[in-house]
Short mmCIF file of C-alpha atoms in Angstrom, two decimals:
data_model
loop_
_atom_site.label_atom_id
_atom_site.label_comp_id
_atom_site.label_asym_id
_atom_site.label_seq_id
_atom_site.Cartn_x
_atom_site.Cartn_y
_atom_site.Cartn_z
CA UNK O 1 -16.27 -38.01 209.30
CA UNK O 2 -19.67 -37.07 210.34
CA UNK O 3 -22.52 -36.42 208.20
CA UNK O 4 -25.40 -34.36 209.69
CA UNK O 5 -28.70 -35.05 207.80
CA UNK O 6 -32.00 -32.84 208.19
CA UNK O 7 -34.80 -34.52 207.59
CA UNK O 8 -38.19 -35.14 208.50
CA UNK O 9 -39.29 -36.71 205.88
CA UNK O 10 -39.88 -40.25 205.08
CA UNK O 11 -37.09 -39.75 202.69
CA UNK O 12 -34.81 -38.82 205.06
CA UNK O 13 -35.88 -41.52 207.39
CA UNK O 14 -34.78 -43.99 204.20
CA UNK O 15 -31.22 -42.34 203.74
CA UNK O 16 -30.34 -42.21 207.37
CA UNK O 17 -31.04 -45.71 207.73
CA UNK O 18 -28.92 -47.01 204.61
CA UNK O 19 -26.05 -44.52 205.38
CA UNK O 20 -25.74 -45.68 208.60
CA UNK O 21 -25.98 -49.27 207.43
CA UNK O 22 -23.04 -48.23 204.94
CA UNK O 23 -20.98 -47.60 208.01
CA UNK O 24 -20.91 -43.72 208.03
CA UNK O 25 -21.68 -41.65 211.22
CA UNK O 26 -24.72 -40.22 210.98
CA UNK O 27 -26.32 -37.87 213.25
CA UNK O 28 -30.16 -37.56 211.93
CA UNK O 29 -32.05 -34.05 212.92
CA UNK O 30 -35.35 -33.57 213.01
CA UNK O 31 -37.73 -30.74 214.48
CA UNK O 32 -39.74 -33.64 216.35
CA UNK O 33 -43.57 -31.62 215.46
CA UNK O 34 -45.06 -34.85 214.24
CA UNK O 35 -43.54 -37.63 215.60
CA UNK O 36 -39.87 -38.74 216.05
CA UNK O 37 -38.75 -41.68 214.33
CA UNK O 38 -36.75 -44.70 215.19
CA UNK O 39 -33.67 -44.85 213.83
CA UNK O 40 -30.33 -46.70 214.25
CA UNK O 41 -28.23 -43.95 214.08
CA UNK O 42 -27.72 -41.20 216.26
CA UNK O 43 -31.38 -39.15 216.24
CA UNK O 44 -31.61 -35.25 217.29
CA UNK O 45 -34.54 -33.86 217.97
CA UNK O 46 -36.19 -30.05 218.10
CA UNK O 47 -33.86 -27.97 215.98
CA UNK O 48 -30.44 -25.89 216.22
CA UNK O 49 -31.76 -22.87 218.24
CA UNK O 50 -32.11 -23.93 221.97
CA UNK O 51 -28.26 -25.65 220.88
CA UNK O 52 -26.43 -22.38 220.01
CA UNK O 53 -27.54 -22.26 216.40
CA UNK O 54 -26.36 -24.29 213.53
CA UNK O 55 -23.29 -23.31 212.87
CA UNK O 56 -22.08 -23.61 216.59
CA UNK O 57 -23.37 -27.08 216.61
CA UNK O 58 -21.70 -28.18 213.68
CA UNK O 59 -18.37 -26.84 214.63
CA UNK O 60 -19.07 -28.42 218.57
CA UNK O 61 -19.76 -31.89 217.36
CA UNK O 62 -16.94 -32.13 214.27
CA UNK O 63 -19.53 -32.41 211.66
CA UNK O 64 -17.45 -32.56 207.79
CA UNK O 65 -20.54 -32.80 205.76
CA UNK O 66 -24.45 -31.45 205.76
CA UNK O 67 -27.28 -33.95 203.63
CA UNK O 68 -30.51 -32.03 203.24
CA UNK O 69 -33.38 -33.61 202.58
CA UNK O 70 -36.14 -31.90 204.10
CA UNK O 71 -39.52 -31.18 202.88
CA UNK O 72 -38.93 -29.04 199.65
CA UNK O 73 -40.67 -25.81 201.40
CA UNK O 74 -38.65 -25.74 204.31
CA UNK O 75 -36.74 -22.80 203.05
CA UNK O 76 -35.42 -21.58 206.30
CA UNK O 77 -33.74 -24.41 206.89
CA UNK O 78 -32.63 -25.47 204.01
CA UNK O 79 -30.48 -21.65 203.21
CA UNK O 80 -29.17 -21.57 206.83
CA UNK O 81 -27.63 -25.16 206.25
CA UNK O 82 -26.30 -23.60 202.78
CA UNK O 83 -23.95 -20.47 204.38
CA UNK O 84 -23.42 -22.35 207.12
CA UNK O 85 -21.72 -25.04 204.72
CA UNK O 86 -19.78 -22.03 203.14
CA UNK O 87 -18.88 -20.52 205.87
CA UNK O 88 -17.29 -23.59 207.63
CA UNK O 89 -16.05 -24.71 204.27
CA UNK O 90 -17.70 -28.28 204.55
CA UNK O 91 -19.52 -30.23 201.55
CA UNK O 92 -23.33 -29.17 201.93
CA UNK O 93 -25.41 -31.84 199.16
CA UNK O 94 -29.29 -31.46 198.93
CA UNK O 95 -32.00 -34.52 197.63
CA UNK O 96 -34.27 -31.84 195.73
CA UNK O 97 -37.45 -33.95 195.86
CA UNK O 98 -38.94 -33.18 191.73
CA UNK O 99 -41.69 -31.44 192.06
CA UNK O 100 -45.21 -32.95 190.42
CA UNK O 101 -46.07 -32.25 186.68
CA UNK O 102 -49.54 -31.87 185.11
CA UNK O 103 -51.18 -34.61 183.29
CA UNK O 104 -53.67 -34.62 180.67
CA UNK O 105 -56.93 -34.00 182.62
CA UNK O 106 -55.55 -31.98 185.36
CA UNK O 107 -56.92 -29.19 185.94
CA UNK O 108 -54.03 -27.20 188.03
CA UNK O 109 -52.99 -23.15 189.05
CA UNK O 110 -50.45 -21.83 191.02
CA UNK O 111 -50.42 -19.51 193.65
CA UNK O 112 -47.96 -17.59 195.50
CA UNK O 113 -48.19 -17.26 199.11
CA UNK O 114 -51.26 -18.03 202.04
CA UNK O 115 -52.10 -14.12 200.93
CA UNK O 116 -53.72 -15.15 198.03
CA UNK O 117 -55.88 -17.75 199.41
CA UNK O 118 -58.97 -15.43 199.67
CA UNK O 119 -58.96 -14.38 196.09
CA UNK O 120 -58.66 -18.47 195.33
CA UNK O 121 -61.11 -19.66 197.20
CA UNK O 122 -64.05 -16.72 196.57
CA UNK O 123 -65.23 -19.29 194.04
CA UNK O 124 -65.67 -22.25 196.35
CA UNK O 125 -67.68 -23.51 198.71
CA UNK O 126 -66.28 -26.69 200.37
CA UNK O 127 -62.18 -26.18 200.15
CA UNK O 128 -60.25 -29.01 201.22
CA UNK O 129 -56.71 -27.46 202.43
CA UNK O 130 -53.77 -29.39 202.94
CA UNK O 131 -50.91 -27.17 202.28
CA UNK O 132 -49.79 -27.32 205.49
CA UNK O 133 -49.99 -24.62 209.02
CA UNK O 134 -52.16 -21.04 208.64
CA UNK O 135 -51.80 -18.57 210.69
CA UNK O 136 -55.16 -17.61 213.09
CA UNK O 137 -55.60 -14.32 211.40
CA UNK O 138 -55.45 -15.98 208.06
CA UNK O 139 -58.08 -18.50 208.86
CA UNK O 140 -60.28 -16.97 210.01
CA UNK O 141 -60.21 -14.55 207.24
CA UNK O 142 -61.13 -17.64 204.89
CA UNK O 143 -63.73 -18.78 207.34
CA UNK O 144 -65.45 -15.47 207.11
CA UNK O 145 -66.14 -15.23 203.49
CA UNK O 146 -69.52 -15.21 202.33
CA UNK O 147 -69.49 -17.94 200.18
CA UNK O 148 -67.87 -20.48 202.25
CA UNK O 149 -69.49 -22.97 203.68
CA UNK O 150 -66.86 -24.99 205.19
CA UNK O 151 -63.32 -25.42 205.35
CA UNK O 152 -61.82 -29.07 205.68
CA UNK O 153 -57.99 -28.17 207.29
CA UNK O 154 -55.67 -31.15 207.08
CA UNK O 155 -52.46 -31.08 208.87
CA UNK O 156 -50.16 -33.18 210.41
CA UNK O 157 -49.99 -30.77 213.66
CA UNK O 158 -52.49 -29.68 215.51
CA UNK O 159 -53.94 -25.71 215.59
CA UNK O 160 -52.38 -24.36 218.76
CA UNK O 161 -55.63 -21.64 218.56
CA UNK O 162 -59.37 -21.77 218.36
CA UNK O 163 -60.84 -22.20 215.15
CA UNK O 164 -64.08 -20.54 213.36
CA UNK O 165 -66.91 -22.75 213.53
CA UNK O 166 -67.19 -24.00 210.23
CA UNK O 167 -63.70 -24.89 209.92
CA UNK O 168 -63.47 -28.77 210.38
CA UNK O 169 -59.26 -29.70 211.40
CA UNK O 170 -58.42 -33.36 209.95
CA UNK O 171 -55.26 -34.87 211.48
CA UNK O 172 -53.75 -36.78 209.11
CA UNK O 173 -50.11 -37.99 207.78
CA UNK O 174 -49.31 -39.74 204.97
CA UNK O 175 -48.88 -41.98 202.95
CA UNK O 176 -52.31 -41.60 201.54
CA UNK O 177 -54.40 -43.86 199.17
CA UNK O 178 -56.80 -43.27 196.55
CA UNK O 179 -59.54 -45.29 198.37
CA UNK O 180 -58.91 -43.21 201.36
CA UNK O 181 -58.87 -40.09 199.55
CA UNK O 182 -61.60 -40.45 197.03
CA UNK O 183 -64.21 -41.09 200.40
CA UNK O 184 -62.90 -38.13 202.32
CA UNK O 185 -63.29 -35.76 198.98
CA UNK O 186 -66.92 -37.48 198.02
CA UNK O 187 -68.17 -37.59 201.85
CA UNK O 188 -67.16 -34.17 202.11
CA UNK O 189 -68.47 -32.60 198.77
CA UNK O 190 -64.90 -30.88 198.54
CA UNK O 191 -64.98 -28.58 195.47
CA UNK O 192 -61.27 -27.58 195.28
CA UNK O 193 -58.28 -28.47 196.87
CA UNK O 194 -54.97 -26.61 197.82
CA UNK O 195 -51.59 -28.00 198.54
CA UNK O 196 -47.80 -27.56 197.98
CA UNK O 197 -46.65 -29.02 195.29
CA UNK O 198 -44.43 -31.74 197.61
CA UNK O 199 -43.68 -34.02 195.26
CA UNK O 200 -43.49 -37.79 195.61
CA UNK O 201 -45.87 -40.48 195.83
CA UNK O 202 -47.14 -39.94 199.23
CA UNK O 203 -49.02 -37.65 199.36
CA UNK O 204 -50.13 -37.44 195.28
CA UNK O 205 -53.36 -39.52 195.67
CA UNK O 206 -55.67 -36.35 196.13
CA UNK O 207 -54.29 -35.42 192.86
CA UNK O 208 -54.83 -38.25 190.95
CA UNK O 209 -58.59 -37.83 192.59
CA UNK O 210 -59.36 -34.40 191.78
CA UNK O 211 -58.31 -35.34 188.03
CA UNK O 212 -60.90 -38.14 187.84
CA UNK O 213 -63.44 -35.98 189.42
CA UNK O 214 -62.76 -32.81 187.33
CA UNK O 215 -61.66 -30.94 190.76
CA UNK O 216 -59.66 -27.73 190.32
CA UNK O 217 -56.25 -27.87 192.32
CA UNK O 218 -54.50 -24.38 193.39
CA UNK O 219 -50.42 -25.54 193.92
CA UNK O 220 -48.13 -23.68 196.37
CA UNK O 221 -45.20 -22.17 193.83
CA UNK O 222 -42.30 -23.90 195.52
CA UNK O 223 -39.50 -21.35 196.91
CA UNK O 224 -36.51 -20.14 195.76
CA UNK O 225 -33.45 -22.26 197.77
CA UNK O 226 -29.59 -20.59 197.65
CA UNK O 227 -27.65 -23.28 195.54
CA UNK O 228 -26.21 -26.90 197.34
CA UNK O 229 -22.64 -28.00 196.06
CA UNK O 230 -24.33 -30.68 194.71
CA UNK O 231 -28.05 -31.83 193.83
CA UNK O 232 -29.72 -35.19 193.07
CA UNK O 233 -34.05 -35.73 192.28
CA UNK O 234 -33.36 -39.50 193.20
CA UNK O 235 -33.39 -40.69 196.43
CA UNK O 236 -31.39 -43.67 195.62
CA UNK O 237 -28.63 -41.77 193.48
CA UNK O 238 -28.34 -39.56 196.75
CA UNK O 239 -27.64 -41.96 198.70
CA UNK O 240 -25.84 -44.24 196.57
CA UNK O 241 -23.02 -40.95 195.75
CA UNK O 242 -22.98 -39.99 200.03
CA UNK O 243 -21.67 -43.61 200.54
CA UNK O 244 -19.64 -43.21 197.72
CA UNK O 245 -17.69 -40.28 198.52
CA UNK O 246 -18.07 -40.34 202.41
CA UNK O 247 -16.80 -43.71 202.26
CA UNK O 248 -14.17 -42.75 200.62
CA UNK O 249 -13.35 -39.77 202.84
CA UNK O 250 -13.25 -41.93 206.20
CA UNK O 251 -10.96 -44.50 204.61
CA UNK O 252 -8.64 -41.22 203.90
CA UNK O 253 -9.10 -40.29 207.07
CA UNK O 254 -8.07 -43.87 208.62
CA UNK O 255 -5.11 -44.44 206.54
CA UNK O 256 -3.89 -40.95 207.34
CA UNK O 257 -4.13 -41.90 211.11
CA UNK O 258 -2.60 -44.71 210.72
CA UNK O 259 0.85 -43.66 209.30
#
């Protein structure tokens, strides 16, 4: 059989690696924005659309089962895989990535949608944003109110447009530190930050910094997904029930051939 895992994540870059160690064929997909991995198994690279869509792809290249572990707000993605998986009848499993949980000292809201971000941030001065791409229009909207003074934009892509002037882009991808992230936050007088709420250790540093530092954090509410056949929070469980039952399903497969 072949399992097709979406990933993009250093996750998925984990479970592709010991699945295909395992033995199973594994063809790994990714959209390629950031950077494209090396893997042993087979690697595909800038999405389903320019290939005929997702379902024609799966059906063209025999594909029995669909692994999702990409980012937890890649909702798109994640539902299309889901009816795609019911409507070709094939196992579709999802890593749900557990999403982080306030501490003592934390000083966290939530917030809906990139429309709210102007109410958020009329309060602040110095907003360090790292909840991924924003759309020109939005942007600039931020960039124009009166009491901001500068906006610190971290992604791991590029803006393909011009930004305002007192909108500063940092490139970066994780993992991050707390070293690392307590100099950028005190060299930049950052006086709130906004993210997704990813999960993971990766990319949690800034929160363990604004805690120390009394810094409010505004968390993307995570989106609604349609429901996977079957769900794990643990990486390793994940992986350890795909070889598992895959296993199992090729050595079906072989002894069936074989009478």
């Amino acid at each position: 059989m072949t399992i097709l895992l979406l990933g993009g994540t250093a996750d998925a870059r984990y479970a592709a690696d010991a699945l295909h160690r395992a033995g199973l064929d594994i063809i790994y997909s990714i959209a390629g924005l950031v950077r494209v991995p090396k893997v042993d198994c087979k690697l595909l690279v800038g999405g389903f659309s320019k290939r005929g869509g997702l379902s024609h792809y799966v059906q063209q290249h025999a594909i029995t089962a669909i692994l999702d572990i990409t980012h937890p707000y890649a909702q798109n993605m994640s539902n299309k895989a889901v009816l795609v998986a019911k409507e070709l009848n094939i196992p579709y499993w999802r890593l749900d990535r557990a999403a982080w949980q306030a501490t003592a000292g934390d000083n966290w809201l939530e917030y809906q949608s990139d429309i709210d971000l102007p109410d958020i941030l009329k309060g602040f001065q110095r907003p360090l944003l790292s909840a991924g791409q924003i759309d020109s229009e939005r942007l600039w909207d931020l960039a124009n109110l009166e009491n901001i003074e500068r906006i610190y934009w971290r992604t791991a892509v590029a803006p393909r447009f011009d930004i305002p002037g007192n909108v500063t882009w940092l490139k970066a991808i994780g993992p991050f530190q707390y070293k690392d992230e307590l100099a950028l936050i005190d060299e930049y007088r950052i006086d709130v930050i906004v993210s997704k709420n990813s999960g993971g250790k990766s990319t949690s540093a800034k929160l363990d910094v604004a805690r120390d530092k009394g810094l409010p954090v505004y968390l993307q509410r995570r989106p609604a997904l349609l429901e996977a056949q079957r769900e794990f929070c643990e990486l390793e469980s994940c992986v350890a029930a795909c070889i598992e039952a895959f296993s199992q399903s090729n050595n079906k497969m072989l002894g069936a051939s074989q009478q």
